[in-house]
Coordinates of C-alpha atoms in Angstrom, one line a residue:
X1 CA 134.8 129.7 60.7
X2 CA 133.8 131.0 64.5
X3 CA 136.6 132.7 66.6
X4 CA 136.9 133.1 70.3
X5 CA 139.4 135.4 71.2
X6 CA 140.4 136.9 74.7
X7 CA 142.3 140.2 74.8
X8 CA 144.7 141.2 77.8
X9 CA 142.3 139.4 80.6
X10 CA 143.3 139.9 84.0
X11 CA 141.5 138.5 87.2
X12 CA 142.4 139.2 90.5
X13 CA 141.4 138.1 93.8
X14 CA 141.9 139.4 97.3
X15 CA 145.5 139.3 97.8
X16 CA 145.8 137.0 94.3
X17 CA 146.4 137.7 90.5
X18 CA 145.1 134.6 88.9
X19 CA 145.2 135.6 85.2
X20 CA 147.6 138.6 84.3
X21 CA 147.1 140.1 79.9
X22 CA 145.5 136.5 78.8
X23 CA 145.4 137.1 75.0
X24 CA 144.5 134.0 73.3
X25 CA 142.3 132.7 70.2
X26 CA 140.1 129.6 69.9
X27 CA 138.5 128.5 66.9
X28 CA 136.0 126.1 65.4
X29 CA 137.0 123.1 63.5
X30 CA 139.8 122.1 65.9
X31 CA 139.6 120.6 69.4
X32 CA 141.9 123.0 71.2
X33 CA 143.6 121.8 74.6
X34 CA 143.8 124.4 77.2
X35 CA 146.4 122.9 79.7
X36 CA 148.6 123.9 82.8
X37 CA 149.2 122.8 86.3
X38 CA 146.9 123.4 89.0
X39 CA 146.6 126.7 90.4
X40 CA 147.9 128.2 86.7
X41 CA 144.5 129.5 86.0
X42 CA 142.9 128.0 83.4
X43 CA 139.9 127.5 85.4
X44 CA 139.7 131.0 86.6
X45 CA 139.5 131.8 82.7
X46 CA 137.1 129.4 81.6
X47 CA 134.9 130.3 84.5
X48 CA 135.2 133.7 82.8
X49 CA 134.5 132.6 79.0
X50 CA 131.5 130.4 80.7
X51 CA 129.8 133.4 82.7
X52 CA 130.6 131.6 86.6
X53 CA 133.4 134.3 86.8
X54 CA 133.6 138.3 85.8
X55 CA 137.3 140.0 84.2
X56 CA 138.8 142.3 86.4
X57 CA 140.0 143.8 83.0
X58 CA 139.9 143.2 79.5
X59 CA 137.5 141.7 77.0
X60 CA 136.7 138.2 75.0
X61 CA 134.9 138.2 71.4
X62 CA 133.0 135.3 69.3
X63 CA 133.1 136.0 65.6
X64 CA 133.7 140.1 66.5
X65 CA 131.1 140.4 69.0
X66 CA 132.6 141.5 72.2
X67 CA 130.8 139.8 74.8
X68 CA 129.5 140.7 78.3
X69 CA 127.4 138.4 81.2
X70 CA 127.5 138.2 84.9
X71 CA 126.1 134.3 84.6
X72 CA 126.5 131.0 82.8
X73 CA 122.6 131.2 81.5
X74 CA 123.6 134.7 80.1
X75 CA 126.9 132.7 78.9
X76 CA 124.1 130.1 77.5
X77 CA 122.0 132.5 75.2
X78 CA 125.3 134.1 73.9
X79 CA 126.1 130.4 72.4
X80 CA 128.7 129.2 75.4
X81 CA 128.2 126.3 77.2
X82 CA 130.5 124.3 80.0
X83 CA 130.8 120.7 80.8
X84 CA 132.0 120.7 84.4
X85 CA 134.5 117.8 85.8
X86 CA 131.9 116.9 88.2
X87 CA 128.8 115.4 86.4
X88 CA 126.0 116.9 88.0
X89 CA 123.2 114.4 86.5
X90 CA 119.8 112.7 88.8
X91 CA 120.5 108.9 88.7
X92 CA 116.8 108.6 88.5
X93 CA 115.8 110.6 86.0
X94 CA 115.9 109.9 82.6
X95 CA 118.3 111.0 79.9
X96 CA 116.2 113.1 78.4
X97 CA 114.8 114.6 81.5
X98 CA 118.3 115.1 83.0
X99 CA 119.3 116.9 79.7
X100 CA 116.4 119.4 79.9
X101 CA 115.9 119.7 83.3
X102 CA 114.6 122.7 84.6
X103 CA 113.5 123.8 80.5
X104 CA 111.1 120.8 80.1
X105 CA 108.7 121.7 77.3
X106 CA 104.8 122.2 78.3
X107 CA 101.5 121.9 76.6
X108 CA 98.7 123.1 79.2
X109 CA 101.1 122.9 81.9
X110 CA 102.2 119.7 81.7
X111 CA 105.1 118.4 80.6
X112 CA 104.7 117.8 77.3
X113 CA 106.5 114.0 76.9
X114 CA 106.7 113.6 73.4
X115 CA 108.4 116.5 72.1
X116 CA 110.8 115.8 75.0
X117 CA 111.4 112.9 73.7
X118 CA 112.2 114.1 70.2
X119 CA 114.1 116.7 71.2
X120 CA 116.4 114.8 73.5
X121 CA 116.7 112.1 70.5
X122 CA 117.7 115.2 68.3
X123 CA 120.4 116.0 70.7
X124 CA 122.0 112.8 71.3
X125 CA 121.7 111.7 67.8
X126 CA 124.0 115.0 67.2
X127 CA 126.6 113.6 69.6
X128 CA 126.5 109.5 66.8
X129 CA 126.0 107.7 69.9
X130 CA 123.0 105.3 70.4
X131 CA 121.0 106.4 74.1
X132 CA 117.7 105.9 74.4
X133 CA 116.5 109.3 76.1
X134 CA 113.9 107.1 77.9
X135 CA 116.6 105.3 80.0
X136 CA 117.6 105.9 83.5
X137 CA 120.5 107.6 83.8
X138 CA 121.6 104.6 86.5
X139 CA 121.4 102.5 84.0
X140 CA 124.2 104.3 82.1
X141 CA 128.4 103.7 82.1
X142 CA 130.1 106.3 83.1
X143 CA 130.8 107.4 78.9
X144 CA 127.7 107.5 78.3
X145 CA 126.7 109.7 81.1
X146 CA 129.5 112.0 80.4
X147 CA 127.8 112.1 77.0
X148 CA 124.7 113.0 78.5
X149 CA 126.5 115.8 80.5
X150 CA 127.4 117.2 76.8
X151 CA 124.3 116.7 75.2
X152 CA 123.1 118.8 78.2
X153 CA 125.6 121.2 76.9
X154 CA 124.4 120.9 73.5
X155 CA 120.4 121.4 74.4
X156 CA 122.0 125.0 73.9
X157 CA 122.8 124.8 70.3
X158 CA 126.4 126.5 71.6
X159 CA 128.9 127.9 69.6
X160 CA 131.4 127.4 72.1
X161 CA 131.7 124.1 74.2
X162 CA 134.4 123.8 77.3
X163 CA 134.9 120.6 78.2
X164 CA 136.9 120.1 82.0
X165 CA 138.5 117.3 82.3
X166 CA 135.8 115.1 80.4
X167 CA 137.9 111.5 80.7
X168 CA 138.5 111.8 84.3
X169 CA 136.3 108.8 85.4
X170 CA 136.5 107.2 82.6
X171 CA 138.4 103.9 81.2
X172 CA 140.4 103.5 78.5
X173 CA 138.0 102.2 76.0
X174 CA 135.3 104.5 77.0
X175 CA 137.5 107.3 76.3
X176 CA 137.6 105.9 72.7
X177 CA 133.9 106.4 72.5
X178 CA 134.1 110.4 74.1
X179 CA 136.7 110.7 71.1
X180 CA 134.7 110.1 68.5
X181 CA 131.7 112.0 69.6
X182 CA 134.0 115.2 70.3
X183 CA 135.5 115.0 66.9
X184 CA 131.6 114.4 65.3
X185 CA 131.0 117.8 67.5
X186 CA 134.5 119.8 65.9
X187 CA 133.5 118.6 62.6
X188 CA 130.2 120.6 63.5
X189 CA 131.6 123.6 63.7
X190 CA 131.7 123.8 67.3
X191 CA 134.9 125.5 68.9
X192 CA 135.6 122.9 71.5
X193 CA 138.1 124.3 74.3
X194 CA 139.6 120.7 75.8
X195 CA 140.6 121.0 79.4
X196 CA 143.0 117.9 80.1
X197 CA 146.0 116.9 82.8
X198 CA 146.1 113.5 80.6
X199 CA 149.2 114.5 78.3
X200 CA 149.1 110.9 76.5
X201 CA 145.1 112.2 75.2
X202 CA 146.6 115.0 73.1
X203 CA 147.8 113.0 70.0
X204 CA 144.2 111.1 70.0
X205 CA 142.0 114.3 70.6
X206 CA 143.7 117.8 69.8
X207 CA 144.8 119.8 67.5
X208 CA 146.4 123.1 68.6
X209 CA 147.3 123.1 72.7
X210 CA 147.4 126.7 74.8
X211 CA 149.5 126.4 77.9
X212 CA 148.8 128.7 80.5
X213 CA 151.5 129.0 83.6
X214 CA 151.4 131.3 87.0
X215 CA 148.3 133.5 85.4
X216 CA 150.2 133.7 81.7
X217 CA 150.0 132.3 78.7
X218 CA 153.2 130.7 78.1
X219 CA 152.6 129.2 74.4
X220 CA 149.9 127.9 71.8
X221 CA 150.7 126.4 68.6
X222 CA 149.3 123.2 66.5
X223 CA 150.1 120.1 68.2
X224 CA 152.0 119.2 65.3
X225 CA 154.8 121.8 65.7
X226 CA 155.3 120.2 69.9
X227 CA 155.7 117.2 71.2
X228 CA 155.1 116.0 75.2
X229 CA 158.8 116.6 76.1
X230 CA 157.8 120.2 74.8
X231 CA 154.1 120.6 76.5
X232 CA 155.6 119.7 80.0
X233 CA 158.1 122.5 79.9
X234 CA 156.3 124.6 78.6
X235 CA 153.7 123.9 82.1
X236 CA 156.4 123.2 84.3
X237 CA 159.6 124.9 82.7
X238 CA 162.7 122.5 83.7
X239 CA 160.9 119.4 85.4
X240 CA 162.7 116.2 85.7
X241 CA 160.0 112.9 85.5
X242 CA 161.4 110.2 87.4
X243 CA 160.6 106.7 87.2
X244 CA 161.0 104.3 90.4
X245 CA 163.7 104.6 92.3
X246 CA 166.1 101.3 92.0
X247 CA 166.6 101.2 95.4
X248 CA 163.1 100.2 96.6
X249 CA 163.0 96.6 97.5
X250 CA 160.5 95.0 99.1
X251 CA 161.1 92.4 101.8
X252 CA 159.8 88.8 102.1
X253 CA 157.5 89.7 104.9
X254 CA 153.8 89.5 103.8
X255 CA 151.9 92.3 105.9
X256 CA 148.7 91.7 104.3
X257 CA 147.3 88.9 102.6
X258 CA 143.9 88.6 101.0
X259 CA 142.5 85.2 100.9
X260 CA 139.2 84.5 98.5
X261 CA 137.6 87.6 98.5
X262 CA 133.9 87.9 97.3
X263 CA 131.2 90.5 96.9
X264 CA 128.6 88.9 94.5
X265 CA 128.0 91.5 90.8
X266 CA 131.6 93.2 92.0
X267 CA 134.7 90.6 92.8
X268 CA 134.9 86.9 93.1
X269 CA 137.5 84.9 95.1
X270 CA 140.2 87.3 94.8
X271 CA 143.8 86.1 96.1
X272 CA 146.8 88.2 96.8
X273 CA 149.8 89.2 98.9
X274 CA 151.0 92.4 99.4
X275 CA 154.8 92.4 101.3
X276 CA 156.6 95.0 103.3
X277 CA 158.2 97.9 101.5
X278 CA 156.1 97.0 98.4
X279 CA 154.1 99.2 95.8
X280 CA 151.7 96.9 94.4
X281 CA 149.3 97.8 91.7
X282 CA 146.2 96.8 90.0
X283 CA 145.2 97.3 86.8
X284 CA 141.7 97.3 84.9
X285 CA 139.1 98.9 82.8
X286 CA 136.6 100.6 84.8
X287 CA 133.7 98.5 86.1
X288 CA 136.5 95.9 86.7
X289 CA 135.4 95.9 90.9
X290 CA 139.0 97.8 91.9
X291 CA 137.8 100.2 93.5
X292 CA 135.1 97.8 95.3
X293 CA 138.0 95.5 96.2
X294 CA 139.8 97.9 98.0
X295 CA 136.8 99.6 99.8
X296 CA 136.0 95.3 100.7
X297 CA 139.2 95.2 102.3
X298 CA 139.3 98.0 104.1
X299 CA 135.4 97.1 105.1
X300 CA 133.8 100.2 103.8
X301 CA 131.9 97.8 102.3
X302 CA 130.4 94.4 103.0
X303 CA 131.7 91.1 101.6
X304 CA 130.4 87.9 101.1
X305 CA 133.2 85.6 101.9
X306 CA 136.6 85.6 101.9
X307 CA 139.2 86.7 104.7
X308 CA 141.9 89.2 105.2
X309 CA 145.1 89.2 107.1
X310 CA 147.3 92.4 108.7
X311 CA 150.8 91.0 109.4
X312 CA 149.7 87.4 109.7
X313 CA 146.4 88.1 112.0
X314 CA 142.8 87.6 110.5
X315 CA 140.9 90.5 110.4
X316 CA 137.1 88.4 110.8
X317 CA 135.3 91.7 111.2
X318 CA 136.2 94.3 109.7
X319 CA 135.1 98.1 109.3
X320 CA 136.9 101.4 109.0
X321 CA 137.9 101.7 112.1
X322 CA 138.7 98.6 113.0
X323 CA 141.3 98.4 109.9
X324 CA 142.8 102.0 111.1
X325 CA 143.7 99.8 114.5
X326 CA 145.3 97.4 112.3
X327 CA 147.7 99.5 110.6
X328 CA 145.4 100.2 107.6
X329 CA 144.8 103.2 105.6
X330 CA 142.4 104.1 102.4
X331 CA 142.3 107.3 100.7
X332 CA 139.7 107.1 98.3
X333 CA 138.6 107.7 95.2
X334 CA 136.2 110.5 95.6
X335 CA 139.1 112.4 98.0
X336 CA 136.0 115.6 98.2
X337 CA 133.2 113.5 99.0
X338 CA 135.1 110.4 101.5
X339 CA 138.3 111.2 102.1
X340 CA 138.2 114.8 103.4
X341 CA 135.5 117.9 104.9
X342 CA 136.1 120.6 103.0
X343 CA 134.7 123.1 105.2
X344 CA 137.3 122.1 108.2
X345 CA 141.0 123.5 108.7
X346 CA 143.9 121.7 107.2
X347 CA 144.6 120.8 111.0
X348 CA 141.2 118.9 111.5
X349 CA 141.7 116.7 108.3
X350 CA 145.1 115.8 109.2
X351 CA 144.1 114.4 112.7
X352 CA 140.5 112.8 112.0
X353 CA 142.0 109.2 111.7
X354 CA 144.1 110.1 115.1
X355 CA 141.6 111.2 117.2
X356 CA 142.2 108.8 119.7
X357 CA 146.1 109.9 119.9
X358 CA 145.0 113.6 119.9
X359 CA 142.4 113.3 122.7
X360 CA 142.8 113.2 126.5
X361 CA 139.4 111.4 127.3
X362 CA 136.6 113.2 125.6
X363 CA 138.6 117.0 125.6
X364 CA 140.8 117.9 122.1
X365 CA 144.5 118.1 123.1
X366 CA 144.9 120.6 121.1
X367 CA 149.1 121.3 121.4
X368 CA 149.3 117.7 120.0
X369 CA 146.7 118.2 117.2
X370 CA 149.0 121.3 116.1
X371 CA 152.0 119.1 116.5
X372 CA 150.2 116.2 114.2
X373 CA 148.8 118.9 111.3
X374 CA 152.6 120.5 111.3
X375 CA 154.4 117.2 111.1
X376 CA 152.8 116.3 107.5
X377 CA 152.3 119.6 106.2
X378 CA 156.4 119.7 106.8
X379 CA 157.0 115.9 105.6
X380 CA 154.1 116.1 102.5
X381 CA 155.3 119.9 101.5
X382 CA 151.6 120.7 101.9
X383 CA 151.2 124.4 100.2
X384 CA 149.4 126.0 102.5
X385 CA 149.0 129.1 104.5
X386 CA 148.6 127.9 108.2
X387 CA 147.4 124.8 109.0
X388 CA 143.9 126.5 110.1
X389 CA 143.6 126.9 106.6
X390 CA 139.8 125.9 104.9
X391 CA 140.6 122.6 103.3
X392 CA 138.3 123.5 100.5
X393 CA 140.8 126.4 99.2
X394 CA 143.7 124.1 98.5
X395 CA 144.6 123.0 94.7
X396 CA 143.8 119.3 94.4
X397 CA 147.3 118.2 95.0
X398 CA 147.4 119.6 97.9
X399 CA 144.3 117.9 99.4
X400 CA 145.7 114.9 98.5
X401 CA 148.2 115.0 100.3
X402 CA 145.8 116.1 103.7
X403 CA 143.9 112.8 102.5
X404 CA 147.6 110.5 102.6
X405 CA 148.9 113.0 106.1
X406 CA 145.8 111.9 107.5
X407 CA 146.7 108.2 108.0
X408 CA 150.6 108.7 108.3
X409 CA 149.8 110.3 111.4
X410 CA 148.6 106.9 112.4
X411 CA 152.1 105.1 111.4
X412 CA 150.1 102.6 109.0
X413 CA 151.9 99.6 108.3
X414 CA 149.5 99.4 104.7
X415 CA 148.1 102.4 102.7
X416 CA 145.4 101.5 99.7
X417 CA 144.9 103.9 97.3
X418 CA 142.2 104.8 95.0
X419 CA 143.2 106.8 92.1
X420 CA 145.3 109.2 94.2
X421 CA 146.1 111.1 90.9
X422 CA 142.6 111.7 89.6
X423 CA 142.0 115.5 88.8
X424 CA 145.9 116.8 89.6
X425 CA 148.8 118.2 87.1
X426 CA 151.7 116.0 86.2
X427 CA 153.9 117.8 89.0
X428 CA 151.3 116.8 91.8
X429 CA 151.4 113.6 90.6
X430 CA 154.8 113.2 90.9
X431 CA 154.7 114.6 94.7
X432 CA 152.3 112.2 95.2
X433 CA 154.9 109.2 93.9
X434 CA 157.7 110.8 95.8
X435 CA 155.5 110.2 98.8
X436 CA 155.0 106.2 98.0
X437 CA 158.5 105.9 97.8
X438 CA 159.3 107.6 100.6
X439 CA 156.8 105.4 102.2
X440 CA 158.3 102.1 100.8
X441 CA 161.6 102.8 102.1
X442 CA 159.8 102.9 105.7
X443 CA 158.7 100.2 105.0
X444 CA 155.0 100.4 104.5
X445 CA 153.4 98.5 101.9
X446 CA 151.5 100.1 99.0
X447 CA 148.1 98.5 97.3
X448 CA 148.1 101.3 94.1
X449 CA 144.7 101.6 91.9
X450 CA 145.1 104.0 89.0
X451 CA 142.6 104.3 85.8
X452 CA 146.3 105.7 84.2
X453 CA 147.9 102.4 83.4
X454 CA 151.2 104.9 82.7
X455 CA 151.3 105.4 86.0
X456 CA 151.3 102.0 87.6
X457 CA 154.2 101.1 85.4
X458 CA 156.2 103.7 86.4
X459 CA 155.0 103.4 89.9
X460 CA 154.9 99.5 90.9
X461 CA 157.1 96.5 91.6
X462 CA 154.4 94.5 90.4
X463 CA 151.1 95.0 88.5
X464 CA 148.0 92.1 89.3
X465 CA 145.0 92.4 86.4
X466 CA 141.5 92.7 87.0
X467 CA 139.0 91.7 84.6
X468 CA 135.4 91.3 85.7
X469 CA 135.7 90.6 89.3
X470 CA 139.1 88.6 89.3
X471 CA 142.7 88.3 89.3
X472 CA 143.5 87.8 86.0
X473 CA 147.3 87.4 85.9
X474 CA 150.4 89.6 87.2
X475 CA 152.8 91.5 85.2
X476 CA 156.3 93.2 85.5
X477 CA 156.4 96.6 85.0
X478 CA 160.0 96.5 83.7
X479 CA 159.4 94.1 80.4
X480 CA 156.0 95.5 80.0
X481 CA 155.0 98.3 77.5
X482 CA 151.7 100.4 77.5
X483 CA 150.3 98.7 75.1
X484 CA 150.9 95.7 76.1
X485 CA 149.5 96.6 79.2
X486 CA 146.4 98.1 78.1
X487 CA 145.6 95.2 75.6
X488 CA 145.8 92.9 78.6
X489 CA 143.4 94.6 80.8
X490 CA 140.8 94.6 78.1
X491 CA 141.1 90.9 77.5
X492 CA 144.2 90.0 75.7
X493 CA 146.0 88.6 78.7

């Protein structure tokens, strides 16, 4: 058995403790969940276990050898390997190129093809999934490039593999798939630290969780002896869940209307109406053309056919900023790369999509910008220092909320969203819902996408299916289980 243990770690930052006497122990044969909210440092101390970070005090051992590196390729030769959130792979490479690029082998200087080739095979045949290394990683799903991401990983011959958030892209049946390889990995002998806000994976993929909270470990135990009741308070302490509120109603008046719909390989004559006051959600495995509908909507991409209509009007041409006009809103799924610039203040993402309102002519009227940013930092509960704040430092919740403050400055009479809850902790996500609602009740209308089906039931008024392209059928959230629900967006409907 191989043992990763951390004594008494402590981390600070300028002005910051982020880990405070962090004594924990990891250990092969078991897939052990390291959980807690945003901002409750469990990145700060796998950065450290990785090599991307250095203690400010204390130590970490594997198998009794006290360990010391300033990077993750000294982290690499001392058998520690990471699996980053964001996949970092070259579409047009191949698999086996992307998993040893930078080491490919060479025989005269030249890349020696073959035993890349084999070695790559080697690799993925570790992880009992069937790749060919010779394919393009474009021509990959999204679970079989996270596989790739591992494998990567794995070229190491680690003793210790952290995985962030592996299942955050990915649907519900290709999670089955990462399952299965993980557990082939565990049964390996590899200590596999699990790094997960999705509370439902733990009974499918772990088998002790460590809960970390403000800098501190708070517990670890088997997840046999806890239960998800237990896990939440443990990260949150006394946090009440709350499902919709009864009183959100939505009128009778349609304020947007979609009307045969088409982008040819992505959605086909898709009909639907969204009403006033309503949360409306849609539902589907990933490659289902959600997030394509909604970016062909809001015209962030081009259609073939179909029309739209904002409170009764057509919408013949649209684009981004024509749909802002409209009433129309998006925050998308990739909220770092489309729906916000890291490197500006809090203020300038809160008032790019009211520019026009924040302008006189061509010159920045710059009392009225302030006036914007501090209006939703107040009405969002943004955490945030000042609102000239670097986007980039904010926890992911919080940035989602700039992304939704953003529009709302505009008084949108719609809002889509894309995932809104991708890559935040339960109590983020449940900020994020209070936000909806809060919306609803002004009356805006809601068109909700969310990979966590969980969420859309607790979420909606109504939930339309999408399978391949189309409208499948329509649910009720409130005689409608989970399983139910998945079984119908995976073709049981």
């Amino acid at each position: 058995m191989s043992i990763l243990k951390t004594e008494l770690i402590t981390k600070d930052y300028p002005g910051t403790r982020a880990l405070e006497d962090v004594s924990v122990t990891f250990e092969s044969g078991k897939v052990n969940a390291l959980l807690g909210k945003n901002g409750s440092g469990k990145s700060t101390l796998s950065k450290i276990i990785s090599g991307a970070e250095t203690t400010t005090k204390g130590t970490f051992s594997l198998d009794g050898e006290v360990l010391s590196y300033t990077s993750p390729a000294e982290a690499a030769q001392h058998g520690i390997a990471m699996v980053y959130q964001e996949m970092s792979l070259v579409p047009g490479l191949t698999v086996a190129e992307n998993i040893y690029l930078g080491r490919l082998p060479l025989k005269n200087n030249l890349v020696h093809w073959k035993t890349l080739y084999k070695d790559a095979a080697a690799v993925i045949e570790r992880m009992g999934v069937n790749i060919n290394p010779r394919t393009p990683i474009f021509n990959l799903s999204m679970w079989q490039q996270q596989i790739v991401e591992i494998c990567k990983a794995l070229s190491f011959n680690p003793k210790v593999l952290i995985l962030d958030e592996p299942t955050s892209a990915l649907a519900q049946n290709e999670v089955q798939n990462l399952f299965k390889a993980v557990k082939l990995l565990r049964d390996q002998g590899i200590i596999i630290i699990y790094i997960t806000h999705k509370l439902q994976e733990l009974p499918q993929i772990a088998d002790t969780v460590t809960v970390l909270r403000d800098g501190r470990i708070v517990g670890s135990c088997p997840l046999s002896e806890t239960d998800h009741r237990g896990i939440v308070h443990m990260m949150f302490g006394d946090v009440q869940i709350k499902a919709r509120p009864s009183d959100l109603q939505a009128s009778d008046e349609v304020v947007l209307e979609v009307k045969g719909l088409s982008r040819r390989g992505w959605y086909d004559n898709v009909n639907f109406q969204l009403k006033k006051g309503e949360v409306l959600g849609i539902a589907g495995m990933l490659g289902s053309g959600r997030t394509e509908l909604l970016r062909g909507i809001f015209g962030a991409d081009p259609v073939d056919g179909g029309t739209v209509f904002v409170a009764g009007k057509e919408i013949p041409v649209r684009n981004p900023s024509v749909m802002n006009k409209a009433g129309v809103g998006l925050t998308p799924e990739d909220r770092r790369r489309d729906g916000l610039i890291m490197k500006h203040s809090v203020m300038d993402n809160l008032c790019y999509a009211s520019m026009d309102k924040t302008a006189n002519g061509w010159l920045e009227d710059k009392p009225k910008r302030r006036l914007f940013a501090r209006t939703q930092v107040d009405a969002l509960d943004i955490k945030v220092p000042g609102i000239n704040t670097l986007t980039s430092t904010l926890s992911g919740g919080n940035q989602q909320k700039v992304v939704v403050g953003n529009w709302l400055n505009n008084k949108p009479a719609v809002m889509l969203y894309d995932e809104p809850s991708r890559g935040i902790d339960v109590s983020a996500k449940q900020q994020i819902f209070e936000i909806m609602w809060t919306q609803a009740r002004d009356g805006i209308a809601t068109l909700f996408v969310s990979t966590e089906l969980e969420e859309l039931l607790e979420v909606c008024h109504r939930i339309l299916i999408m399978r391949h392209g189309k409208i499948e059928g329509e649910v009720d959230p409130a005689s409608t289980s989970i399983e139910e629900l998945y079984t119908i967006c995976m073709g049981g409907f």
